PDB file of C-alpha atoms in Angstrom:
ATOM      1  CA  MET A   1    -122.154  26.530 141.287  1.00  0.00           C
ATOM      2  CA  ALA A   2    -122.087  29.961 142.843  1.00  0.00           C
ATOM      3  CA  ILE A   3    -121.632  31.121 146.339  1.00  0.00           C
ATOM      4  CA  GLU A   4    -123.180  33.990 147.823  1.00  0.00           C
ATOM      5  CA  ILE A   5    -122.547  35.443 151.371  1.00  0.00           C
ATOM      6  CA  GLU A   6    -124.500  38.793 151.760  1.00  0.00           C
ATOM      7  CA  GLN A   7    -123.345  40.339 154.926  1.00  0.00           C
ATOM      8  CA  ARG A   8    -120.826  43.163 154.845  1.00  0.00           C
ATOM      9  CA  ILE A   9    -117.491  41.987 156.166  1.00  0.00           C
ATOM     10  CA  PRO A  10    -115.205  44.836 157.384  1.00  0.00           C
ATOM     11  CA  LYS A  11    -111.891  44.774 155.609  1.00  0.00           C
ATOM     12  CA  ASN A  12    -110.012  44.896 158.872  1.00  0.00           C
ATOM     13  CA  LEU A  13    -111.446  41.455 159.891  1.00  0.00           C
ATOM     14  CA  LEU A  14    -109.942  39.476 156.964  1.00  0.00           C
ATOM     15  CA  THR A  15    -106.381  38.142 157.359  1.00  0.00           C
ATOM     16  CA  LYS A  16    -104.155  37.470 154.487  1.00  0.00           C
ATOM     17  CA  PHE A  17    -104.765  33.714 155.036  1.00  0.00           C
ATOM     18  CA  ASP A  18    -108.633  34.224 154.941  1.00  0.00           C
ATOM     19  CA  ILE A  19    -108.185  36.048 151.685  1.00  0.00           C
ATOM     20  CA  ALA A  20    -105.956  33.099 150.346  1.00  0.00           C
ATOM     21  CA  ILE A  21    -108.724  30.498 151.482  1.00  0.00           C
ATOM     22  CA  LEU A  22    -111.454  32.492 149.819  1.00  0.00           C
ATOM     23  CA  LYS A  23    -109.493  32.921 146.671  1.00  0.00           C
ATOM     24  CA  PHE A  24    -108.953  29.110 146.467  1.00  0.00           C
ATOM     25  CA  PHE A  25    -112.611  28.607 146.762  1.00  0.00           C
ATOM     26  CA  ARG A  26    -113.070  31.171 143.782  1.00  0.00           C
ATOM     27  CA  ILE A  27    -114.942  33.506 146.112  1.00  0.00           C
ATOM     28  CA  ASP A  28    -114.549  37.166 144.840  1.00  0.00           C
ATOM     29  CA  LEU A  29    -113.981  39.820 147.458  1.00  0.00           C
ATOM     30  CA  ASN A  30    -116.193  42.714 146.149  1.00  0.00           C
ATOM     31  CA  SER A  31    -114.507  45.826 147.591  1.00  0.00           C
ATOM     32  CA  PHE A  32    -116.388  48.674 148.952  1.00  0.00           C
ATOM     33  CA  GLN A  33    -115.048  51.655 150.980  1.00  0.00           C
ATOM     34  CA  ASP A  34    -114.499  49.795 154.340  1.00  0.00           C
ATOM     35  CA  HIS A  35    -115.966  46.378 153.551  1.00  0.00           C
ATOM     36  CA  TYR A  36    -116.144  43.487 151.404  1.00  0.00           C
ATOM     37  CA  ILE A  37    -119.272  41.418 150.095  1.00  0.00           C
ATOM     38  CA  LEU A  38    -118.282  37.874 149.256  1.00  0.00           C
ATOM     39  CA  SER A  39    -119.814  36.297 146.208  1.00  0.00           C
ATOM     40  CA  SER A  40    -118.743  34.073 143.192  1.00  0.00           C
ATOM     41  CA  ASN A  41    -120.084  34.787 139.585  1.00  0.00           C
ATOM     42  CA  THR A  42    -117.833  32.077 138.179  1.00  0.00           C
ATOM     43  CA  SER A  43    -117.987  28.260 138.907  1.00  0.00           C
ATOM     44  CA  VAL A  44    -117.031  27.570 142.469  1.00  0.00           C
ATOM     45  CA  ILE A  45    -114.834  24.736 143.335  1.00  0.00           C
ATOM     46  CA  ILE A  46    -116.344  23.178 146.399  1.00  0.00           C
ATOM     47  CA  ASP A  47    -113.395  21.028 147.360  1.00  0.00           C
ATOM     48  CA  PRO A  48    -110.359  22.523 145.489  1.00  0.00           C
ATOM     49  CA  MET A  49    -107.042  20.940 145.450  1.00  0.00           C
ATOM     50  CA  ILE A  50    -104.275  23.522 145.809  1.00  0.00           C
ATOM     51  CA  ASN A  51    -101.211  22.835 143.804  1.00  0.00           C
ATOM     52  CA  ARG A  52     -98.918  25.507 145.203  1.00  0.00           C
ATOM     53  CA  PRO A  53     -97.923  26.147 148.757  1.00  0.00           C
ATOM     54  CA  PHE A  54     -99.079  29.014 150.719  1.00  0.00           C
ATOM     55  CA  THR A  55     -96.560  31.900 151.061  1.00  0.00           C
ATOM     56  CA  LYS A  56     -95.318  33.045 154.404  1.00  0.00           C
ATOM     57  CA  ASP A  57     -97.076  36.368 153.856  1.00  0.00           C
ATOM     58  CA  GLU A  58    -100.339  34.244 153.513  1.00  0.00           C
ATOM     59  CA  LEU A  59     -99.618  32.310 156.683  1.00  0.00           C
ATOM     60  CA  VAL A  60     -98.520  35.099 158.907  1.00  0.00           C
ATOM     61  CA  ASP A  61    -101.943  35.592 160.329  1.00  0.00           C
ATOM     62  CA  CYS A  62    -102.830  31.855 160.297  1.00  0.00           C
ATOM     63  CA  GLU A  63    -103.235  29.857 163.438  1.00  0.00           C
ATOM     64  CA  PRO A  64     -99.549  28.468 164.290  1.00  0.00           C
ATOM     65  CA  ALA A  65    -100.710  24.752 164.064  1.00  0.00           C
ATOM     66  CA  ILE A  66    -102.266  25.240 160.531  1.00  0.00           C
ATOM     67  CA  ALA A  67     -99.235  27.380 159.521  1.00  0.00           C
ATOM     68  CA  ASN A  68     -96.927  24.750 160.523  1.00  0.00           C
ATOM     69  CA  ILE A  69     -98.728  22.008 158.343  1.00  0.00           C
ATOM     70  CA  LEU A  70     -99.247  24.319 155.321  1.00  0.00           C
ATOM     71  CA  GLY A  71     -95.891  25.912 155.542  1.00  0.00           C
ATOM     72  CA  ALA A  72     -94.214  22.463 155.376  1.00  0.00           C
ATOM     73  CA  CYS A  73     -95.739  21.745 151.955  1.00  0.00           C
ATOM     74  CA  SER A  74     -93.424  21.824 149.000  1.00  0.00           C
ATOM     75  CA  ASP A  75     -94.241  23.007 145.614  1.00  0.00           C
ATOM     76  CA  ASP A  76     -94.802  19.255 144.640  1.00  0.00           C
ATOM     77  CA  ASP A  77     -97.496  18.824 147.434  1.00  0.00           C
ATOM     78  CA  VAL A  78    -101.309  18.961 146.637  1.00  0.00           C
ATOM     79  CA  ILE A  79    -103.464  20.186 149.519  1.00  0.00           C
ATOM     80  CA  ASN A  80    -107.095  19.359 149.531  1.00  0.00           C
ATOM     81  CA  LEU A  81    -109.419  21.775 151.102  1.00  0.00           C
ATOM     82  CA  TYR A  82    -113.031  21.071 151.943  1.00  0.00           C
ATOM     83  CA  LYS A  83    -116.156  23.044 152.759  1.00  0.00           C
ATOM     84  CA  ASP A  84    -115.220  22.409 156.440  1.00  0.00           C
ATOM     85  CA  ASN A  85    -112.132  24.469 155.959  1.00  0.00           C
ATOM     86  CA  LEU A  86    -114.083  27.238 154.413  1.00  0.00           C
ATOM     87  CA  PHE A  87    -116.599  27.082 157.291  1.00  0.00           C
ATOM     88  CA  THR A  88    -113.688  27.255 159.816  1.00  0.00           C
ATOM     89  CA  CYS A  89    -112.243  30.331 157.921  1.00  0.00           C
ATOM     90  CA  LEU A  90    -115.763  32.074 158.049  1.00  0.00           C
ATOM     91  CA  GLN A  91    -116.195  31.162 161.783  1.00  0.00           C
ATOM     92  CA  SER A  92    -112.725  32.785 162.435  1.00  0.00           C
ATOM     93  CA  ILE A  93    -114.041  35.873 160.833  1.00  0.00           C
ATOM     94  CA  ILE A  94    -117.183  35.868 163.021  1.00  0.00           C
ATOM     95  CA  ARG A  95    -115.075  35.306 166.029  1.00  0.00           C
ATOM     96  CA  ARG A  96    -112.790  38.242 165.249  1.00  0.00           C
ATOM     97  CA  SER A  97    -115.738  40.639 164.789  1.00  0.00           C
ATOM     98  CA  LYS A  98    -116.466  40.232 168.586  1.00  0.00           C
ATOM     99  CA  GLY A  99    -120.195  40.257 168.141  1.00  0.00           C
ATOM    100  CA  ASP A 100    -120.432  42.670 165.192  1.00  0.00           C
ATOM    101  CA  ILE A 101    -121.091  39.978 162.936  1.00  0.00           C
ATOM    102  CA  PRO A 102    -123.174  37.352 164.831  1.00  0.00           C
ATOM    103  CA  CYS A 103    -123.630  35.060 161.839  1.00  0.00           C
ATOM    104  CA  LEU A 104    -122.949  34.494 158.191  1.00  0.00           C
ATOM    105  CA  MET A 105    -125.554  33.222 155.897  1.00  0.00           C
ATOM    106  CA  MET A 106    -124.169  31.462 152.739  1.00  0.00           C
ATOM    107  CA  ARG A 107    -125.876  30.020 149.758  1.00  0.00           C
ATOM    108  CA  ILE A 108    -124.507  27.511 147.096  1.00  0.00           C
ATOM    109  CA  VAL A 109    -126.578  27.576 144.093  1.00  0.00           C
ATOM    110  CA  ASP A 110    -126.432  25.914 140.597  1.00  0.00           C
ATOM    111  CA  GLU A 111    -127.505  28.650 138.174  1.00  0.00           C
ATOM    112  CA  GLY A 112    -130.600  27.900 136.358  1.00  0.00           C
ATOM    113  CA  ALA A 113    -131.495  24.872 138.628  1.00  0.00           C
ATOM    114  CA  ILE A 114    -134.161  24.713 141.395  1.00  0.00           C
ATOM    115  CA  HIS A 115    -131.726  23.196 143.948  1.00  0.00           C
ATOM    116  CA  GLY A 116    -128.963  24.380 146.133  1.00  0.00           C
ATOM    117  CA  ASP A 117    -127.770  24.520 149.604  1.00  0.00           C
ATOM    118  CA  ALA A 118    -128.154  27.336 152.472  1.00  0.00           C
ATOM    119  CA  TYR A 119    -125.869  27.353 155.457  1.00  0.00           C
ATOM    120  CA  PHE A 120    -126.159  29.452 158.657  1.00  0.00           C
ATOM    121  CA  ILE A 121    -122.815  29.951 160.077  1.00  0.00           C
ATOM    122  CA  THR A 122    -122.214  31.045 163.640  1.00  0.00           C
ATOM    123  CA  VAL A 123    -118.950  30.991 165.883  1.00  0.00           C
ATOM    124  CA  ASP A 124    -120.060  27.573 167.296  1.00  0.00           C
ATOM    125  CA  ASP A 125    -122.187  26.016 164.653  1.00  0.00           C
ATOM    126  CA  VAL A 126    -122.868  25.451 160.901  1.00  0.00           C
ATOM    127  CA  GLN A 127    -126.454  24.496 160.069  1.00  0.00           C
ATOM    128  CA  HIS A 128    -127.383  23.366 156.552  1.00  0.00           C
ATOM    129  CA  ILE A 129    -130.408  22.751 154.506  1.00  0.00           C
ATOM    130  CA  SER A 130    -130.770  21.387 151.114  1.00  0.00           C
ATOM    131  CA  LEU A 131    -133.323  23.087 148.845  1.00  0.00           C
ATOM    132  CA  ASN A 132    -133.812  19.734 146.921  1.00  0.00           C
ATOM    133  CA  GLY A 133    -134.379  17.869 150.256  1.00  0.00           C
ATOM    134  CA  TRP A 134    -136.678  20.506 151.462  1.00  0.00           C
ATOM    135  CA  LEU A 135    -138.756  20.581 148.132  1.00  0.00           C
ATOM    136  CA  THR A 136    -138.979  16.841 148.080  1.00  0.00           C
ATOM    137  CA  ALA A 137    -140.211  16.655 151.690  1.00  0.00           C
ATOM    138  CA  ARG A 138    -142.676  19.328 150.986  1.00  0.00           C
ATOM    139  CA  PHE A 139    -143.979  17.428 147.867  1.00  0.00           C
ATOM    140  CA  ASN A 140    -144.131  14.026 149.740  1.00  0.00           C
ATOM    141  CA  LYS A 141    -146.156  15.623 152.597  1.00  0.00           C
ATOM    142  CA  LEU A 142    -148.542  17.264 150.154  1.00  0.00           C
ATOM    143  CA  LYS A 143    -148.880  13.881 148.176  1.00  0.00           C
ATOM    144  CA  LEU A 144    -149.392  11.944 151.316  1.00  0.00           C
ATOM    145  CA  ALA A 145    -152.095  14.489 152.494  1.00  0.00           C
ATOM    146  CA  THR A 146    -153.965  14.243 149.213  1.00  0.00           C
ATOM    147  CA  THR A 147    -154.000  10.373 149.120  1.00  0.00           C
ATOM    148  CA  LYS A 148    -155.804  10.103 152.376  1.00  0.00           C
TER     149      LYS A 148
END
């Protein structure tokens, strides 16, 4: 699977913690002069397990409650991250933009397949549509219309 987020994100909006989270999801930060475009050309891990603790440097910009939990993990601990953690990270970036980035649009696609997911992420909400579900619904609606 690959992830694509096509908006430009100014470099100053990403904290070290954001960068660490994005890297755990195998999302590349394609660097341009003053911004990043996030994408992944490699196979993305949607729910990665982290087998190393976050460094103090990575946690410096993290919310204190999260930093206390993640900072207390030892080298032997495994932390599970989920899509919701990625969405929270992206929503934090939107919040820090103070309106300059009203939303992020993200696609998760299987290369060479006719299915995937699209997400519309705002500060307060994450909306989702499955391409496979949408195509199935459209097909069923057409099938029902032709059988009448």
